[in-house]
Amino acid sequence: MDTKTKIALVTGGSRGIGRNTALKIAQKGIDVILTYKSDKEAAEKVVDEIKSLGRKAAAFQLDTTNIKSFEGFVEEVVVYLKEHTESTNIDYLVNNAGTALYAPFAETTENQLDEMFMIHYKGVFFLSQKLLPHINDGGGIINVSSGLARFTIPGSSVYGSMKSAVETLTRYMAKELGSRQIKVNVVAPGAVETDFGGGRTRDNKEVNSFISGVTALGRAGLPEDIGGVIAFLCTQDAAWINGQRIEVSGGMNI
């Protein structure tokens, strides 16, 4: 049995779903590397929480829209891995980083669409590609999507479309990386109470009430509803799950 400590890299790990995912992964006995875009202090707090659980952790700055920065980021991670582990590889990649866009189709600008494309598709595509030589055979990639790839809520045409694209990409990645025993799956949260999108789901009572009303379990989601599912996919118990979309929405719009 392989007793080597596994390592997971979580993008956007300083807050919300990413933070909870990083902590839940650490609770599985897996070391964590997380990225943050701008809030270094919040990221370091997560690192400290993970270390308090007895796992190794580190945080690196990364703007997932800046494709040209990926090579330098990977080199930085490899240097860290050389210093703190027995190899230069990770086992799991969680593509979680992202931002929201609420704009009607008729009013969406080209710049808005381009930004969503960079964050939610192109960044996921090329960061995964750049890290691929440093993902151990038998490891896994989890792409975070959204319930909005299945159901529609006005104002999310671009965001939902990009998440749909990532879900299709996931199946292709699963097929093409199967020879290396790398599993690639999607976790698609429903509406979750975080500061995502300016905290709209959490802080707008009207929005929160609407979500609760269309969700079978009668409430909006919380970060802790999501992180454990992603963490599960980073374990041997999930080794036969591949190319799948797991929606974690409490039964939203069923």
PDB file of C-alpha atoms in Angstrom, residues 54 56 80 150 198 216 234 241 245 249:
ATOM      1  CA  GLY A  54      -0.629  18.518  11.419  1.00  0.00           C
ATOM      2  CA  LYS A  56       2.241  20.862   5.605  1.00  0.00           C
ATOM      3  CA  TYR A  80       8.980  24.548  -2.722  1.00  0.00           C
ATOM      4  CA  ARG A 150     -27.492  22.639 -15.755  1.00  0.00           C
ATOM      5  CA  GLY A 198     -20.107  40.463  -3.640  1.00  0.00           C
ATOM      6  CA  ALA A 216     -35.316  20.695  -2.063  1.00  0.00           C
ATOM      7  CA  CYS A 234      -8.803  13.372  -3.485  1.00  0.00           C
ATOM      8  CA  ILE A 241     -14.877   7.916 -10.204  1.00  0.00           C
ATOM      9  CA  ARG A 245     -20.160  15.663 -12.800  1.00  0.00           C
ATOM     10  CA  SER A 249     -26.709  21.865  -4.558  1.00  0.00           C
TER      11      SER A 249
END
